[in-house]
Short mmCIF file of N, CA and C in Angstrom, two decimals:
data_model
loop_
_atom_site.label_atom_id
_atom_site.label_comp_id
_atom_site.label_asym_id
_atom_site.label_seq_id
_atom_site.Cartn_x
_atom_site.Cartn_y
_atom_site.Cartn_z
N MET D 21 1.19 -1.43 -0.19
CA MET D 21 0.61 0.16 -0.22
C MET D 21 1.13 1.39 -0.42
N GLN D 22 1.36 1.01 1.09
CA GLN D 22 1.87 3.21 1.29
C GLN D 22 3.89 2.73 0.88
N LYS D 23 4.19 3.73 1.03
CA LYS D 23 5.96 3.48 0.33
C LYS D 23 6.37 5.11 2.04
N TRP D 24 7.92 4.46 1.90
CA TRP D 24 8.01 4.64 3.14
C TRP D 24 7.88 6.57 2.67
N ASP D 25 8.42 6.87 1.64
CA ASP D 25 8.22 8.47 0.79
C ASP D 25 7.24 8.66 0.96
N ASP D 26 5.74 8.19 1.60
CA ASP D 26 5.44 8.46 1.70
C ASP D 26 4.21 8.25 2.53
N LEU D 27 4.75 8.10 3.60
CA LEU D 27 4.85 7.55 5.62
C LEU D 27 5.17 8.24 6.38
N LYS D 28 6.53 8.65 5.56
CA LYS D 28 6.98 10.33 6.22
C LYS D 28 6.96 11.41 6.18
N PHE D 29 5.74 11.52 5.49
CA PHE D 29 5.27 12.78 5.53
C PHE D 29 3.88 12.11 6.55
N CYS D 30 3.17 11.84 6.34
CA CYS D 30 2.38 11.44 7.53
C CYS D 30 3.39 11.43 8.95
N LEU D 31 3.63 10.59 8.75
CA LEU D 31 4.94 11.00 10.54
C LEU D 31 5.11 12.26 10.53
N ALA D 32 5.74 13.40 10.01
CA ALA D 32 5.90 14.10 9.79
C ALA D 32 4.77 15.13 10.65
N LEU D 33 3.62 15.08 9.31
CA LEU D 33 1.88 16.08 10.17
C LEU D 33 1.67 15.21 11.53
N LYS D 34 2.74 14.67 11.63
CA LYS D 34 1.49 13.68 13.05
C LYS D 34 2.74 14.46 14.42
N ARG D 35 3.93 14.38 13.88
CA ARG D 35 4.53 15.10 14.72
C ARG D 35 4.69 16.74 14.78
N TYR D 36 4.42 16.97 14.96
CA TYR D 36 4.80 18.49 13.89
C TYR D 36 3.41 19.04 14.31
N GLN D 37 2.17 18.31 13.56
CA GLN D 37 0.76 19.01 13.32
C GLN D 37 0.94 20.10 13.42
N THR D 38 1.14 20.88 12.06
CA THR D 38 0.96 22.39 11.36
C THR D 38 1.65 21.61 9.76
N MET D 39 1.22 22.42 8.54
CA MET D 39 2.25 21.79 6.81
C MET D 39 2.96 22.20 7.78
N THR D 40 2.96 23.96 7.94
CA THR D 40 3.96 24.32 7.55
C THR D 40 5.07 24.12 7.75
N ALA D 41 4.93 23.18 9.76
CA ALA D 41 6.26 22.37 9.60
C ALA D 41 6.25 21.00 9.70
N ALA D 42 5.60 20.25 9.05
CA ALA D 42 6.36 19.40 8.70
C ALA D 42 6.21 19.75 7.04
N ALA D 43 6.08 20.91 6.20
CA ALA D 43 7.03 20.94 5.54
C ALA D 43 7.69 20.97 6.32
N ARG D 44 9.17 22.06 6.71
CA ARG D 44 9.64 22.49 6.96
C ARG D 44 10.68 21.47 7.31
N ALA D 45 10.88 20.32 7.93
CA ALA D 45 10.98 19.38 8.62
C ALA D 45 11.29 18.52 7.50
N LEU D 46 10.36 18.37 6.82
CA LEU D 46 10.59 17.83 4.90
C LEU D 46 11.35 18.14 3.87
N GLY D 47 10.93 19.56 4.48
CA GLY D 47 12.36 21.06 3.20
C GLY D 47 11.42 19.86 2.71
N THR D 48 9.89 20.67 1.96
CA THR D 48 8.95 20.49 1.32
C THR D 48 8.55 21.68 1.43
N ASN D 49 7.37 22.41 -0.16
CA ASN D 49 6.59 23.10 0.28
C ASN D 49 4.76 22.55 1.05
N THR D 50 4.40 22.96 1.58
CA THR D 50 2.76 22.85 2.30
C THR D 50 1.93 21.86 1.34
N ASP D 51 1.78 22.37 -0.18
CA ASP D 51 1.38 22.30 -1.09
C ASP D 51 1.61 20.59 -1.29
N THR D 52 3.11 20.89 -1.94
CA THR D 52 3.67 18.95 -1.33
C THR D 52 2.56 17.98 -0.02
N VAL D 53 3.20 18.54 1.29
CA VAL D 53 2.67 17.61 1.62
C VAL D 53 1.40 17.61 2.28
N LEU D 54 0.25 18.88 1.27
CA LEU D 54 -1.43 18.39 1.99
C LEU D 54 -1.50 17.07 0.13
N ARG D 55 -0.91 17.36 -0.42
CA ARG D 55 -0.63 16.76 -1.79
C ARG D 55 -1.17 14.52 -0.90
N ARG D 56 0.86 14.65 -0.97
CA ARG D 56 0.67 13.30 0.61
C ARG D 56 -0.47 12.67 1.46
N SER D 57 -0.61 13.42 2.11
CA SER D 57 -0.99 13.80 2.73
C SER D 57 -3.19 12.97 2.86
N ASP D 58 -3.62 13.29 1.40
CA ASP D 58 -4.27 13.40 0.44
C ASP D 58 -4.14 12.24 -0.60
N ARG D 59 -2.99 11.56 -1.08
CA ARG D 59 -3.40 10.64 -1.38
C ARG D 59 -3.31 9.08 -0.37
N LEU D 60 -2.21 9.57 0.78
CA LEU D 60 -2.80 7.95 1.51
C LEU D 60 -3.80 7.85 2.22
N THR D 61 -4.75 8.98 2.36
CA THR D 61 -6.19 9.02 2.82
C THR D 61 -7.15 8.49 1.60
N GLU D 62 -6.55 8.87 0.43
CA GLU D 62 -7.42 7.19 -0.48
C GLU D 62 -6.73 6.66 -0.54
N GLU D 63 -5.42 6.41 -0.28
CA GLU D 63 -5.24 5.31 -0.13
C GLU D 63 -5.89 4.10 0.66
N ALA D 64 -5.81 4.21 2.15
CA ALA D 64 -6.36 4.38 3.85
C ALA D 64 -8.26 4.12 3.21
N GLY D 65 -8.40 4.47 2.74
CA GLY D 65 -9.64 4.87 2.45
C GLY D 65 -10.89 5.50 3.67
N GLU D 66 -10.40 5.87 4.50
CA GLU D 66 -10.97 6.60 5.62
C GLU D 66 -9.81 7.92 5.77
N SER D 67 -10.43 8.71 6.80
CA SER D 67 -9.70 10.06 7.35
C SER D 67 -8.17 9.45 8.27
N LEU D 68 -7.05 10.81 7.42
CA LEU D 68 -5.35 10.28 8.34
C LEU D 68 -5.37 11.46 9.25
N PHE D 69 -6.06 12.79 9.04
CA PHE D 69 -6.19 13.57 9.83
C PHE D 69 -6.55 14.71 10.05
N LEU D 70 -7.65 14.86 11.32
CA LEU D 70 -8.48 16.21 11.19
C LEU D 70 -8.09 17.18 11.66
N ARG D 71 -8.36 18.03 10.59
CA ARG D 71 -7.99 19.92 10.61
C ARG D 71 -8.62 20.40 12.43
N ASP D 72 -8.52 21.63 12.90
CA ASP D 72 -8.90 22.75 13.38
C ASP D 72 -7.82 23.25 13.96
N ASN D 73 -8.45 24.63 12.71
CA ASN D 73 -7.42 25.61 13.38
C ASN D 73 -6.31 25.49 12.45
N THR D 74 -5.75 25.69 12.77
CA THR D 74 -4.76 25.48 11.82
C THR D 74 -3.44 24.53 11.24
N GLN D 75 -4.09 23.42 13.69
CA GLN D 75 -3.06 22.02 13.55
C GLN D 75 -3.79 20.50 12.71
N TRP D 76 -3.62 19.63 13.12
CA TRP D 76 -3.57 18.55 12.32
C TRP D 76 -3.84 17.31 12.92
N ARG D 77 -4.79 17.85 13.35
CA ARG D 77 -5.25 15.74 14.82
C ARG D 77 -5.33 14.96 14.38
N ALA D 78 -4.56 13.69 14.54
CA ALA D 78 -4.58 12.21 13.77
C ALA D 78 -5.58 11.68 13.96
N THR D 79 -6.16 10.69 13.29
CA THR D 79 -7.51 9.90 13.78
C THR D 79 -6.80 8.58 13.73
N ASP D 80 -7.38 7.17 14.84
CA ASP D 80 -6.75 6.96 15.39
C ASP D 80 -5.80 5.61 13.47
N MET D 81 -6.70 5.91 12.61
CA MET D 81 -5.15 5.16 11.26
C MET D 81 -4.69 6.46 10.99
N GLY D 82 -4.72 7.43 11.62
CA GLY D 82 -3.32 8.31 11.22
C GLY D 82 -2.81 8.13 11.70
N ARG D 83 -2.84 7.33 13.62
CA ARG D 83 -1.61 7.23 14.76
C ARG D 83 -1.25 5.64 13.88
N GLU D 84 -1.85 5.24 13.80
CA GLU D 84 -1.24 3.68 13.19
C GLU D 84 -0.54 3.70 12.49
N LEU D 85 -0.70 4.51 11.14
CA LEU D 85 -0.01 4.74 10.18
C LEU D 85 1.35 5.49 10.20
N ALA D 86 1.11 6.78 11.50
CA ALA D 86 2.51 6.57 12.24
C ALA D 86 3.60 6.34 12.49
N GLN D 87 3.23 5.53 13.54
CA GLN D 87 3.24 3.97 13.91
C GLN D 87 4.13 3.24 12.86
N ILE D 88 3.63 2.85 12.25
CA ILE D 88 4.63 2.21 11.21
C ILE D 88 5.52 2.74 11.00
N ALA D 89 5.01 4.39 10.83
CA ALA D 89 6.40 5.09 9.76
C ALA D 89 7.40 5.43 10.66
N LEU D 90 7.26 5.16 12.24
CA LEU D 90 8.33 5.60 13.18
C LEU D 90 8.97 4.48 13.33
N ARG D 91 8.73 2.77 13.23
CA ARG D 91 9.13 1.91 13.14
C ARG D 91 9.82 1.80 12.32
N ILE D 92 9.68 2.18 10.77
CA ILE D 92 10.67 2.36 9.63
C ILE D 92 12.13 2.84 9.87
N GLU D 93 11.13 4.46 10.16
CA GLU D 93 12.31 5.06 10.62
C GLU D 93 14.01 5.15 11.29
N ASP D 94 13.42 3.96 12.64
CA ASP D 94 13.97 3.70 13.74
C ASP D 94 15.04 3.14 13.17
N ARG D 95 14.22 1.30 12.38
CA ARG D 95 15.53 0.58 11.93
C ARG D 95 16.29 1.79 10.03
N ILE D 96 15.46 2.00 9.45
CA ILE D 96 16.03 2.91 9.06
C ILE D 96 17.59 3.72 10.04
N SER D 97 17.77 4.22 10.65
CA SER D 97 18.34 5.00 11.75
C SER D 97 19.30 4.03 12.11
N ARG D 98 19.02 2.80 12.46
CA ARG D 98 19.96 1.74 12.93
C ARG D 98 20.48 1.37 11.84
N ALA D 99 20.50 1.11 11.01
CA ALA D 99 21.17 0.40 9.69
C ALA D 99 22.35 1.25 9.09
N ALA D 100 21.36 2.02 9.14
CA ALA D 100 22.19 3.43 8.64
C ALA D 100 23.59 3.52 9.81
N THR D 101 23.32 2.99 11.19
CA THR D 101 25.08 3.46 12.73
C THR D 101 25.36 2.51 12.27
#
């Protein structure tokens, strides 16, 4: 279903809770973060994040995917050291 490249956008949005902060952390722009988030939402078949003013709150599915992404990130990090 997801590739690591897509999942890292989910993880960044979960961590930073704003499109701007997630984009900054990923070295991209907010349009890209939104587009990737929308693509993951479409693939999952349900909302991953809910907007609350400028904050984005992860749904249960969003938290689940972010946990998967975190495990992948940890493994990549360990493999690199």
